[in-house]
Amino acid sequence: MRPDPIQRIDTAFFWDACERGELVAQKCEACDLLWHPPRPICPTCHSMEKAMQKLSGKGRLLSWVKQARPAAFGFPESPVAILVELEEGIRLVSNLEGVDVDDIKVGMALQVDFAKTSNDKAVPIFRAAGAS
Amino acid sequence: MVDSSQQAAIVGIGQTEFSKNSGRSEQQLAAEAILLACQDAGINPHDIDGMTTFSLDNSDEVDVMRSLGCKDINYTTRLPQGGAASVATVVHAKNAVESGMCDTFVIWRAMNERSQYRFGQPAMSISPDAHSSTFLEWCFPFGAQTPAAWEALSCGPYLDKFGVTSEDLGRIAVLMRKHAATNPASWFYEKPITLDDHQQSRWIVEPWLRLLDCCQESDGGVALVITRMDRAKDLKQKPAKILGAEYSMLFNHEIISDFYEGDLITHDIANRVTDKLAASCDVAPKDTDVAMIYDNFTPQILRQLEGFKYCGVGEAKDYIKDGHMELDGKSPLSPNGGLMGEGYIHGMNNITEGVRQLRGTAANQVKDAETVFLASGVAGAILGK
């Protein structure tokens, strides 16, 4: 298992969507700017009217690490943590699963999936695109 | 530029021993370091009228005043961004004394960062709205939970693009311990390492950071006293003038977990600081005699060397390899051994070393050092005789 996400008032929508199997980001209702991480106000036009946009879940790998010492807290074994750039142009930290460390390539195409956490919450993870 | 009599200068430096177990409180380390800095300068701590530290420092201003008998403080503030605050403190000190708001300004940082808690370990619990928890929220559930993990994830695209190898990083690790080996204040005193030692050291974060790529976890305190040149002339030490000190925080950039903005290749913030230094004091970091550059992890040296324009983008690994940062090179890097070799007082021990280099009192003295560059990612300062 893995630790539950830290949830805050401003970010609960993101983690709730994960429990439904959806990857989402905030979008400004007024000017259509899409962003991550979430924030209370649009940094461009300062509107407080925010929508939630469902994302394609397709992206590419920018970098990866595996925390060797200390081992990752809350995991049976340290996972591969990655930085992903999504098709929509935003970035997030996640995990890569189902790919051997020797086969990880910067730039590889990824597809989102979801993993359960210890108290039945969920977080987005990624797999190699095209893998079943 | 201010009139030369009104220019800020570092006139006192103080530091405790650097250890893995100080055996005393952080408040005591803070008070000792400040007292040493005041004694070094030849001023009475009662006269301190301005102070700053890091937002992460655990000693309260009231407690510092109580120990040292400071009577009346005109200005105090705390700086965000962890160790990136180290050189930023100098920016605030300079502005506070040059504006006339303060006459005797003190900077301190004191911590038992090995014996009491460890920055290298994951924080097991965090209040959802605590300072910086907004950054951790996006890393913690994915097992990226330590500064080393964030640093490696952020620097990965750069290291990958330019084919930087573990040996390239190892050359920086070796250089820092080489300098530390002849500095009695260092943890690595008389303990130089080889590139093979680096290659054999255990992984901290695959595929980039081995144990010897990391700074230390240390206990200790460091303090500085800053005043104006018109007052400095009556004090005990030869002043280290703050010729320029600049800071930049750019939109959407975090510090060590800097994932969301820019191309992750060029160091936009350091570029901006370098341009500001050129405008304010007309000195380029690469033209100074000593480089004190924040070395939390080896890749950070490469990215800052390029960001502060010592060399072009992608060239830093060769700049190191070509020997430019050896003690007898063009830009000697951290002759004290830096945060990897000497100790990790969150960057502040690199500033006291910069001052010693200008006084001519350093353990590894760079010949004829006239100027020193201090850098901590988001801030840079030029010190001069």
Short mmCIF file of C-alpha atoms in Angstrom, two decimals:
data_model
loop_
_atom_site.label_atom_id
_atom_site.label_comp_id
_atom_site.label_asym_id
_atom_site.label_seq_id
_atom_site.Cartn_x
_atom_site.Cartn_y
_atom_site.Cartn_z
CA MET A 1 0.00 0.00 0.00
CA ARG A 2 0.95 3.64 -0.08
CA PRO A 3 0.24 6.68 2.14
CA ASP A 4 -2.95 8.65 1.69
CA PRO A 5 -2.66 11.99 -0.05
CA ILE A 6 -2.38 15.08 2.17
CA GLN A 7 -5.69 16.84 1.48
CA ARG A 8 -6.45 20.49 1.84
CA ILE A 9 -9.62 22.50 1.26
CA ASP A 10 -8.19 23.92 -1.97
CA THR A 11 -7.09 20.56 -3.37
CA ALA A 12 -9.71 18.01 -2.26
CA PHE A 13 -11.38 18.11 -5.71
CA PHE A 14 -8.21 16.65 -7.28
CA TRP A 15 -8.03 13.67 -4.93
CA ASP A 16 -11.80 13.12 -5.00
CA ALA A 17 -11.58 12.87 -8.81
CA CYS A 18 -8.84 10.26 -8.47
CA GLU A 19 -11.24 8.11 -6.43
CA ARG A 20 -13.63 8.25 -9.42
CA GLY A 21 -10.77 7.30 -11.75
CA GLU A 22 -10.43 10.75 -13.30
CA LEU A 23 -7.34 12.93 -13.68
CA VAL A 24 -8.34 16.59 -13.51
CA ALA A 25 -6.84 20.05 -13.32
CA GLN A 26 -8.21 23.45 -12.46
CA LYS A 27 -9.22 25.77 -15.25
CA CYS A 28 -10.20 29.42 -15.08
CA GLU A 29 -13.85 29.93 -16.12
CA ALA A 30 -13.11 33.45 -17.28
CA CYS A 31 -9.92 33.07 -19.34
CA ASP A 32 -9.58 29.27 -19.86
CA LEU A 33 -6.09 29.06 -18.32
CA LEU A 34 -5.32 25.53 -17.14
CA TRP A 35 -2.97 25.03 -14.19
CA HIS A 36 -1.47 22.66 -11.63
CA PRO A 37 -0.91 22.67 -8.67
CA PRO A 38 -4.34 24.04 -7.68
CA ARG A 39 -4.68 27.58 -6.35
CA PRO A 40 -7.54 29.78 -5.17
CA ILE A 41 -7.30 32.48 -7.86
CA CYS A 42 -6.42 32.59 -11.58
CA PRO A 43 -2.89 34.06 -11.75
CA THR A 44 -3.62 35.71 -15.12
CA CYS A 45 -7.04 37.38 -14.80
CA HIS A 46 -7.61 36.95 -11.04
CA SER A 47 -11.05 35.40 -11.46
CA MET A 48 -12.13 33.16 -8.59
CA GLU A 49 -14.51 31.18 -10.82
CA LYS A 50 -12.79 27.86 -11.40
CA ALA A 51 -13.86 24.83 -13.40
CA MET A 52 -12.44 21.33 -13.30
CA GLN A 53 -11.15 19.95 -16.57
CA LYS A 54 -10.78 16.25 -17.17
CA LEU A 55 -7.38 15.53 -18.68
CA SER A 56 -6.44 12.99 -21.33
CA GLY A 57 -4.04 11.24 -18.94
CA LYS A 58 -1.48 11.04 -21.74
CA GLY A 59 1.96 12.46 -21.17
CA ARG A 60 5.69 11.92 -21.40
CA LEU A 61 8.33 11.26 -18.79
CA LEU A 62 10.62 14.20 -17.92
CA SER A 63 12.63 12.55 -15.12
CA TRP A 64 12.56 9.71 -12.62
CA VAL A 65 14.07 8.84 -9.24
CA LYS A 66 13.96 6.04 -6.73
CA GLN A 67 14.52 6.98 -3.09
CA ALA A 68 17.04 4.39 -1.91
CA ARG A 69 17.94 5.69 1.57
CA PRO A 70 15.90 6.35 3.51
CA ALA A 71 13.35 4.09 1.81
CA ALA A 72 10.08 5.82 1.00
CA PHE A 73 7.88 6.13 4.07
CA GLY A 74 4.58 4.23 3.87
CA PHE A 75 5.56 1.92 1.00
CA PRO A 76 6.64 -1.75 1.16
CA GLU A 77 9.37 -0.82 -1.35
CA SER A 78 10.38 2.61 -2.66
CA PRO A 79 8.45 3.31 -5.85
CA VAL A 80 9.80 5.00 -8.99
CA ALA A 81 8.78 8.65 -8.63
CA ILE A 82 8.47 10.56 -11.88
CA LEU A 83 7.91 14.02 -13.25
CA VAL A 84 5.35 13.86 -16.07
CA GLU A 85 4.48 16.48 -18.66
CA LEU A 86 0.90 15.99 -19.76
CA GLU A 87 -0.43 16.52 -23.27
CA GLU A 88 -2.26 19.59 -21.97
CA GLY A 89 1.08 21.20 -21.03
CA ILE A 90 0.96 20.88 -17.25
CA ARG A 91 3.32 18.84 -15.10
CA LEU A 92 2.87 16.63 -12.07
CA VAL A 93 4.81 14.29 -9.82
CA SER A 94 3.58 10.72 -9.89
CA ASN A 95 4.79 7.10 -10.03
CA LEU A 96 5.76 4.85 -12.90
CA GLU A 97 4.53 1.30 -12.53
CA GLY A 98 4.98 -1.82 -14.63
CA VAL A 99 8.28 -0.71 -16.18
CA ASP A 100 11.62 -2.22 -15.22
CA VAL A 101 14.13 0.41 -14.06
CA ASP A 102 16.50 -0.57 -16.89
CA ASP A 103 13.76 0.10 -19.44
CA ILE A 104 12.89 3.63 -18.28
CA LYS A 105 13.57 6.20 -20.98
CA VAL A 106 13.30 9.97 -20.59
CA GLY A 107 10.65 11.11 -23.06
CA MET A 108 8.75 7.80 -23.05
CA ALA A 109 5.00 8.02 -23.62
CA LEU A 110 2.85 7.43 -20.54
CA GLN A 111 -0.78 6.78 -19.74
CA VAL A 112 -2.47 7.47 -16.42
CA ASP A 113 -3.89 4.79 -14.14
CA PHE A 114 -4.95 4.99 -10.48
CA ALA A 115 -3.69 3.28 -7.34
CA LYS A 116 -5.45 2.80 -4.00
CA THR A 117 -3.90 4.22 -0.84
CA SER A 118 -4.00 2.72 2.66
CA ASN A 119 -7.34 4.26 3.66
CA ASP A 120 -9.06 3.63 0.34
CA LYS A 121 -8.19 6.97 -1.21
CA ALA A 122 -6.59 7.04 -4.66
CA VAL A 123 -3.68 8.71 -6.45
CA PRO A 124 -2.81 8.93 -10.14
CA ILE A 125 0.06 6.74 -11.34
CA PHE A 126 1.40 6.17 -14.84
CA ARG A 127 2.23 3.19 -17.02
CA ALA A 128 3.98 2.97 -20.37
CA ALA A 129 1.48 4.00 -23.06
CA GLY A 130 0.08 0.98 -24.86
CA ALA A 131 0.76 -1.38 -21.93
CA SER A 132 -2.36 -3.20 -20.83
CA MET B 1 24.80 52.92 -5.81
CA VAL B 2 25.17 54.38 -2.33
CA ASP B 3 27.96 56.73 -1.25
CA SER B 4 30.99 54.65 -0.20
CA SER B 5 30.70 55.80 3.44
CA GLN B 6 27.14 54.47 3.52
CA GLN B 7 27.93 51.13 1.94
CA ALA B 8 27.10 47.97 3.92
CA ALA B 9 29.89 45.69 5.11
CA ILE B 10 30.21 42.46 7.05
CA VAL B 11 32.27 43.45 10.09
CA GLY B 12 31.86 40.44 12.36
CA ILE B 13 31.65 36.68 11.88
CA GLY B 14 30.94 34.04 14.49
CA GLN B 15 30.54 30.31 14.37
CA THR B 16 30.39 27.47 16.86
CA GLU B 17 32.08 24.16 16.16
CA PHE B 18 30.30 22.06 13.52
CA SER B 19 29.42 18.58 14.79
CA LYS B 20 26.95 15.72 14.69
CA ASN B 21 25.89 16.29 18.29
CA SER B 22 26.35 19.74 19.79
CA GLY B 23 25.13 18.66 23.23
CA ARG B 24 23.34 21.97 23.78
CA SER B 25 20.18 23.75 22.73
CA GLU B 26 19.63 25.53 19.43
CA GLN B 27 18.95 28.72 21.42
CA GLN B 28 22.36 28.40 22.99
CA LEU B 29 24.05 27.81 19.62
CA ALA B 30 22.32 30.92 18.26
CA ALA B 31 23.37 33.06 21.23
CA GLU B 32 26.95 31.77 21.15
CA ALA B 33 27.35 32.43 17.43
CA ILE B 34 25.94 35.97 17.71
CA LEU B 35 28.14 36.73 20.71
CA LEU B 36 31.21 35.48 18.84
CA ALA B 37 30.31 37.61 15.81
CA CYS B 38 29.87 40.73 17.99
CA GLN B 39 33.16 40.08 19.83
CA ASP B 40 34.89 39.57 16.48
CA ALA B 41 33.57 42.94 15.31
CA GLY B 42 34.19 44.71 18.60
CA ILE B 43 30.60 45.73 19.27
CA ASN B 44 28.37 45.20 22.27
CA PRO B 45 25.40 42.89 21.56
CA HIS B 46 23.25 45.39 23.49
CA ASP B 47 23.55 47.66 20.45
CA ILE B 48 22.08 45.20 17.91
CA ASP B 49 19.12 46.99 16.32
CA GLY B 50 18.15 44.72 13.42
CA MET B 51 18.05 40.98 12.89
CA THR B 52 17.04 38.28 10.46
CA THR B 53 17.11 34.52 10.20
CA PHE B 54 15.42 31.74 8.23
CA SER B 55 11.73 30.93 8.58
CA LEU B 56 12.97 27.43 9.50
CA ASP B 57 15.11 28.61 12.44
CA ASN B 58 13.72 27.47 15.80
CA SER B 59 15.14 30.25 18.00
CA ASP B 60 12.71 33.05 18.68
CA GLU B 61 13.73 36.69 18.36
CA VAL B 62 12.60 37.35 21.93
CA ASP B 63 14.84 34.58 23.24
CA VAL B 64 17.80 35.85 21.21
CA MET B 65 17.26 39.35 22.64
CA ARG B 66 16.92 37.95 26.16
CA SER B 67 20.22 36.10 25.98
CA LEU B 68 22.20 38.90 24.42
CA GLY B 69 20.53 41.85 26.11
CA CYS B 70 19.53 43.54 22.86
CA LYS B 71 17.60 46.64 23.92
CA ASP B 72 15.68 47.94 20.93
CA ILE B 73 15.18 46.29 17.53
CA ASN B 74 14.08 48.48 14.61
CA TYR B 75 13.64 45.75 12.02
CA THR B 76 13.27 42.00 12.01
CA THR B 77 12.14 39.53 9.39
CA ARG B 78 12.39 35.86 8.50
CA LEU B 79 13.17 34.48 5.09
CA PRO B 80 11.50 31.58 3.26
CA GLN B 81 12.97 28.95 0.91
CA GLY B 82 15.21 26.92 3.21
CA GLY B 83 18.93 27.18 2.47
CA ALA B 84 18.25 29.40 -0.51
CA ALA B 85 17.64 32.03 2.19
CA SER B 86 21.30 31.97 3.19
CA VAL B 87 22.59 34.63 0.82
CA ALA B 88 19.17 36.33 0.78
CA THR B 89 19.82 37.31 4.41
CA VAL B 90 22.69 39.49 3.15
CA VAL B 91 20.30 41.30 0.78
CA HIS B 92 18.07 42.23 3.73
CA ALA B 93 20.99 43.22 5.96
CA LYS B 94 22.41 45.47 3.25
CA ASN B 95 19.08 47.20 2.68
CA ALA B 96 18.46 47.60 6.41
CA VAL B 97 21.75 49.38 7.13
CA GLU B 98 22.10 51.33 3.90
CA SER B 99 18.58 52.73 4.29
CA GLY B 100 19.50 53.94 7.77
CA MET B 101 16.80 51.82 9.39
CA CYS B 102 19.46 49.90 11.34
CA ASP B 103 23.04 50.55 12.42
CA THR B 104 24.01 47.14 13.78
CA PHE B 105 22.36 44.25 11.99
CA VAL B 106 22.74 40.61 12.96
CA ILE B 107 22.05 37.48 10.90
CA TRP B 108 21.97 34.10 12.59
CA ARG B 109 21.22 30.47 11.81
CA ALA B 110 21.55 27.78 14.46
CA MET B 111 20.42 24.19 14.37
CA ASN B 112 20.81 20.71 15.75
CA GLU B 113 20.05 19.33 12.32
CA ARG B 114 21.75 16.00 13.03
CA SER B 115 21.21 15.27 16.72
CA GLN B 116 17.65 16.64 17.11
CA TYR B 117 16.08 16.12 13.68
CA ARG B 118 17.31 15.34 10.19
CA PHE B 119 16.50 17.19 6.97
CA GLY B 120 17.51 14.04 5.09
CA GLN B 121 14.61 12.02 6.53
CA PRO B 122 10.95 12.24 5.51
CA ALA B 123 8.70 14.24 7.84
CA MET B 124 6.28 11.56 9.05
CA SER B 125 3.40 13.93 9.64
CA ILE B 126 2.59 17.38 8.46
CA SER B 127 -0.26 19.75 9.12
CA PRO B 128 -2.19 20.15 5.85
CA ASP B 129 -1.77 23.90 5.84
CA ALA B 130 1.70 24.11 7.34
CA HIS B 131 4.31 26.23 5.60
CA SER B 132 5.45 24.45 2.41
CA SER B 133 2.97 21.58 2.85
CA THR B 134 1.39 22.81 -0.38
CA PHE B 135 4.58 21.63 -2.11
CA LEU B 136 4.88 18.34 -0.22
CA GLU B 137 1.29 17.39 -0.95
CA TRP B 138 2.23 16.65 -4.57
CA CYS B 139 5.35 14.63 -3.74
CA PHE B 140 4.75 12.76 -0.50
CA PRO B 141 2.15 10.17 -1.67
CA PHE B 142 4.48 9.21 -4.52
CA GLY B 143 7.47 8.35 -2.35
CA ALA B 144 9.48 11.50 -3.24
CA GLN B 145 9.88 12.53 0.38
CA THR B 146 13.40 13.85 0.93
CA PRO B 147 15.37 16.88 -0.31
CA ALA B 148 17.63 14.49 -2.25
CA ALA B 149 14.63 13.00 -4.07
CA TRP B 150 13.20 16.43 -5.00
CA GLU B 151 16.59 17.69 -6.13
CA ALA B 152 17.22 14.64 -8.32
CA LEU B 153 13.75 14.81 -9.87
CA SER B 154 14.17 18.50 -10.65
CA CYS B 155 17.73 18.21 -12.02
CA GLY B 156 17.06 14.98 -13.95
CA PRO B 157 16.14 16.64 -17.27
CA TYR B 158 19.33 18.74 -17.17
CA LEU B 159 21.57 15.81 -16.25
CA ASP B 160 19.98 13.63 -18.92
CA LYS B 161 20.16 16.25 -21.68
CA PHE B 162 23.88 16.89 -21.28
CA GLY B 163 24.87 13.29 -20.57
CA VAL B 164 26.19 14.15 -17.11
CA THR B 165 27.56 10.97 -15.53
CA SER B 166 27.93 9.91 -11.91
CA GLU B 167 31.69 10.41 -12.38
CA ASP B 168 31.08 14.01 -13.46
CA LEU B 169 29.14 14.60 -10.25
CA GLY B 170 31.81 12.69 -8.34
CA ARG B 171 34.49 15.17 -9.41
CA ILE B 172 32.56 17.88 -7.54
CA ALA B 173 32.22 15.62 -4.48
CA VAL B 174 35.97 14.94 -4.53
CA LEU B 175 36.85 18.64 -4.92
CA MET B 176 34.75 19.66 -1.92
CA ARG B 177 36.36 17.00 0.33
CA LYS B 178 39.81 17.89 -0.99
CA HIS B 179 39.33 21.44 0.27
CA ALA B 180 37.77 20.22 3.53
CA ALA B 181 40.70 17.89 4.18
CA THR B 182 42.99 20.82 4.99
CA ASN B 183 40.44 22.87 6.96
CA PRO B 184 40.49 21.93 10.67
CA ALA B 185 36.87 23.14 11.13
CA SER B 186 35.64 20.54 8.62
CA TRP B 187 34.00 17.20 9.23
CA PHE B 188 36.16 15.86 6.38
CA TYR B 189 39.37 17.31 7.88
CA GLU B 190 42.25 15.00 6.99
CA LYS B 191 39.72 12.74 5.22
CA PRO B 192 39.99 13.39 1.46
CA ILE B 193 38.04 11.05 -0.83
CA THR B 194 38.80 9.57 -4.24
CA LEU B 195 36.54 9.30 -7.26
CA ASP B 196 36.46 5.57 -6.54
CA ASP B 197 35.23 6.26 -2.97
CA HIS B 198 32.44 8.32 -4.53
CA GLN B 199 31.55 5.58 -7.00
CA GLN B 200 31.48 2.99 -4.21
CA SER B 201 29.30 5.11 -1.91
CA ARG B 202 25.73 3.88 -1.51
CA TRP B 203 22.79 5.22 -3.47
CA ILE B 204 20.69 7.82 -1.72
CA VAL B 205 18.48 8.48 -4.76
CA GLU B 206 18.85 6.44 -7.94
CA PRO B 207 19.91 7.17 -10.65
CA TRP B 208 21.70 10.39 -9.67
CA LEU B 209 22.71 10.87 -6.04
CA ARG B 210 25.14 8.75 -4.05
CA LEU B 211 25.95 9.41 -0.39
CA LEU B 212 29.00 11.50 -1.30
CA ASP B 213 26.90 13.69 -3.64
CA CYS B 214 25.07 15.02 -0.60
CA CYS B 215 25.84 17.76 1.90
CA GLN B 216 26.08 16.81 5.54
CA GLU B 217 23.58 16.97 8.33
CA SER B 218 25.22 19.10 11.02
CA ASP B 219 24.75 20.77 14.39
CA GLY B 220 26.06 24.29 14.83
CA GLY B 221 25.45 28.02 14.74
CA VAL B 222 26.70 30.82 12.51
CA ALA B 223 26.21 34.60 12.80
CA LEU B 224 27.22 37.76 10.96
CA VAL B 225 27.28 41.44 11.95
CA ILE B 226 26.62 44.05 9.28
CA THR B 227 26.96 47.81 9.50
CA ARG B 228 27.84 50.76 7.23
CA MET B 229 31.39 51.67 6.21
CA ASP B 230 31.31 54.96 8.16
CA ARG B 231 30.84 52.92 11.35
CA ALA B 232 33.04 50.02 10.26
CA LYS B 233 36.20 52.12 10.41
CA ASP B 234 36.06 52.19 14.21
CA LEU B 235 35.66 48.43 14.58
CA LYS B 236 38.19 45.64 15.06
CA GLN B 237 38.22 43.89 11.68
CA LYS B 238 38.93 44.87 8.13
CA PRO B 239 35.39 45.11 6.68
CA ALA B 240 34.13 42.90 3.86
CA LYS B 241 32.17 45.37 1.75
CA ILE B 242 28.89 44.16 0.29
CA LEU B 243 29.43 45.52 -3.23
CA GLY B 244 26.17 44.03 -4.45
CA ALA B 245 23.48 41.69 -3.15
CA GLU B 246 20.49 40.65 -5.22
CA TYR B 247 17.54 38.30 -4.96
CA SER B 248 14.89 36.98 -7.30
CA MET B 249 11.79 34.86 -6.85
CA LEU B 250 10.13 34.04 -10.18
CA PHE B 251 6.53 33.04 -10.90
CA ASN B 252 5.58 29.42 -10.25
CA HIS B 253 9.08 28.33 -9.21
CA GLU B 254 9.52 26.32 -6.03
CA ILE B 255 12.98 25.96 -4.57
CA ILE B 256 14.20 22.39 -4.37
CA SER B 257 10.97 20.89 -5.74
CA ASP B 258 11.16 23.16 -8.77
CA PHE B 259 9.10 21.18 -11.27
CA TYR B 260 6.39 23.35 -12.73
CA GLU B 261 7.95 26.26 -14.64
CA GLY B 262 10.66 26.80 -17.25
CA ASP B 263 12.51 24.13 -19.21
CA LEU B 264 14.33 22.64 -16.18
CA ILE B 265 17.56 23.17 -18.12
CA THR B 266 18.45 26.85 -17.74
CA HIS B 267 18.54 28.35 -14.23
CA ASP B 268 16.26 31.31 -14.89
CA ILE B 269 16.41 32.64 -11.34
CA ALA B 270 20.22 32.66 -11.14
CA ASN B 271 20.34 34.28 -14.58
CA ARG B 272 18.10 37.04 -13.29
CA VAL B 273 20.22 37.55 -10.14
CA THR B 274 23.38 37.75 -12.28
CA ASP B 275 21.79 40.43 -14.47
CA LYS B 276 20.72 42.40 -11.40
CA LEU B 277 24.26 42.22 -9.97
CA ALA B 278 25.66 43.52 -13.25
CA ALA B 279 23.25 46.45 -13.05
CA SER B 280 23.79 47.25 -9.35
CA CYS B 281 27.53 46.78 -8.90
CA ASP B 282 28.92 45.95 -12.33
CA VAL B 283 30.76 42.84 -11.15
CA ALA B 284 30.19 39.45 -12.78
CA PRO B 285 30.38 36.41 -10.47
CA LYS B 286 32.89 34.73 -12.81
CA ASP B 287 35.29 37.65 -12.39
CA THR B 288 35.53 37.28 -8.61
CA ASP B 289 38.44 35.49 -6.91
CA VAL B 290 36.52 32.95 -4.81
CA ALA B 291 33.20 31.17 -5.46
CA MET B 292 31.11 30.22 -2.42
CA ILE B 293 28.21 28.39 -4.07
CA TYR B 294 25.47 26.54 -2.15
CA ASP B 295 26.25 22.84 -2.45
CA ASN B 296 23.34 20.85 -1.02
CA PHE B 297 23.82 18.25 -3.78
CA THR B 298 26.39 18.02 -6.58
CA PRO B 299 24.00 18.76 -9.50
CA GLN B 300 23.16 22.09 -7.88
CA ILE B 301 26.75 23.24 -8.43
CA LEU B 302 26.49 22.52 -12.16
CA ARG B 303 23.20 24.34 -12.57
CA GLN B 304 24.32 27.36 -10.55
CA LEU B 305 27.65 27.65 -12.39
CA GLU B 306 25.63 28.03 -15.56
CA GLY B 307 22.90 30.15 -13.98
CA PHE B 308 25.44 32.59 -12.56
CA LYS B 309 27.21 32.57 -15.95
CA TYR B 310 30.58 31.08 -15.11
CA CYS B 311 30.15 29.07 -18.31
CA GLY B 312 27.57 28.29 -20.98
CA VAL B 313 24.58 25.98 -20.53
CA GLY B 314 25.72 22.36 -20.58
CA GLU B 315 29.38 23.27 -20.05
CA ALA B 316 29.62 23.12 -16.25
CA LYS B 317 30.76 19.49 -15.98
CA ASP B 318 33.73 20.30 -18.22
CA TYR B 319 34.37 23.57 -16.39
CA ILE B 320 34.87 21.50 -13.23
CA LYS B 321 36.86 18.79 -15.03
CA ASP B 322 39.21 21.40 -16.51
CA GLY B 323 40.27 22.44 -12.99
CA HIS B 324 38.93 26.00 -12.94
CA MET B 325 37.52 25.52 -9.43
CA GLU B 326 40.64 24.10 -7.78
CA LEU B 327 42.35 26.31 -5.17
CA ASP B 328 44.88 27.45 -7.78
CA GLY B 329 42.29 27.71 -10.56
CA LYS B 330 40.50 30.70 -12.03
CA SER B 331 37.52 30.51 -9.62
CA PRO B 332 38.32 28.42 -6.54
CA LEU B 333 35.14 26.79 -5.20
CA SER B 334 34.44 26.81 -1.45
CA PRO B 335 37.99 26.60 -0.05
CA ASN B 336 36.43 25.62 3.33
CA GLY B 337 35.05 22.43 1.76
CA GLY B 338 31.52 23.84 1.50
CA LEU B 339 28.40 22.25 2.90
CA MET B 340 29.52 18.80 1.79
CA GLY B 341 32.99 18.98 3.28
CA GLU B 342 32.94 21.46 6.16
CA GLY B 343 29.40 21.30 7.58
CA TYR B 344 25.83 22.16 6.74
CA ILE B 345 24.66 25.18 8.67
CA HIS B 346 22.12 25.81 5.94
CA GLY B 347 24.61 27.72 3.79
CA MET B 348 25.70 30.30 6.37
CA ASN B 349 29.14 28.77 6.99
CA ASN B 350 29.96 29.51 3.35
CA ILE B 351 29.44 33.22 4.07
CA THR B 352 31.82 33.30 7.06
CA GLU B 353 34.39 31.58 4.82
CA GLY B 354 33.91 34.26 2.16
CA VAL B 355 34.69 36.92 4.76
CA ARG B 356 37.79 35.05 6.00
CA GLN B 357 39.08 34.85 2.41
CA LEU B 358 38.94 38.66 2.15
CA ARG B 359 40.58 39.10 5.55
CA GLY B 360 43.33 36.67 4.55
CA THR B 361 42.67 34.41 7.52
CA ALA B 362 41.19 31.29 5.87
CA ALA B 363 42.59 27.79 6.45
CA ASN B 364 42.91 27.39 2.68
CA GLN B 365 43.68 30.96 1.75
CA VAL B 366 43.28 31.93 -1.91
CA LYS B 367 46.19 34.17 -2.81
CA ASP B 368 45.35 37.86 -3.18
CA ALA B 369 41.58 37.38 -2.88
CA GLU B 370 40.04 40.80 -3.55
CA THR B 371 36.46 39.74 -4.27
CA VAL B 372 34.20 36.83 -3.31
CA PHE B 373 30.94 35.63 -4.85
CA LEU B 374 28.30 34.23 -2.48
CA ALA B 375 25.44 32.27 -4.04
CA SER B 376 22.42 30.29 -2.89
CA GLY B 377 20.30 29.79 -6.00
CA VAL B 378 17.83 32.64 -5.60
CA ALA B 379 20.34 35.12 -4.20
CA GLY B 380 23.87 36.26 -4.98
CA ALA B 381 26.23 38.75 -3.37
CA ILE B 382 29.61 40.18 -4.26
CA LEU B 383 31.93 40.94 -1.35
CA GLY B 384 35.04 43.05 -1.76
CA LYS B 385 37.92 44.47 0.24
#
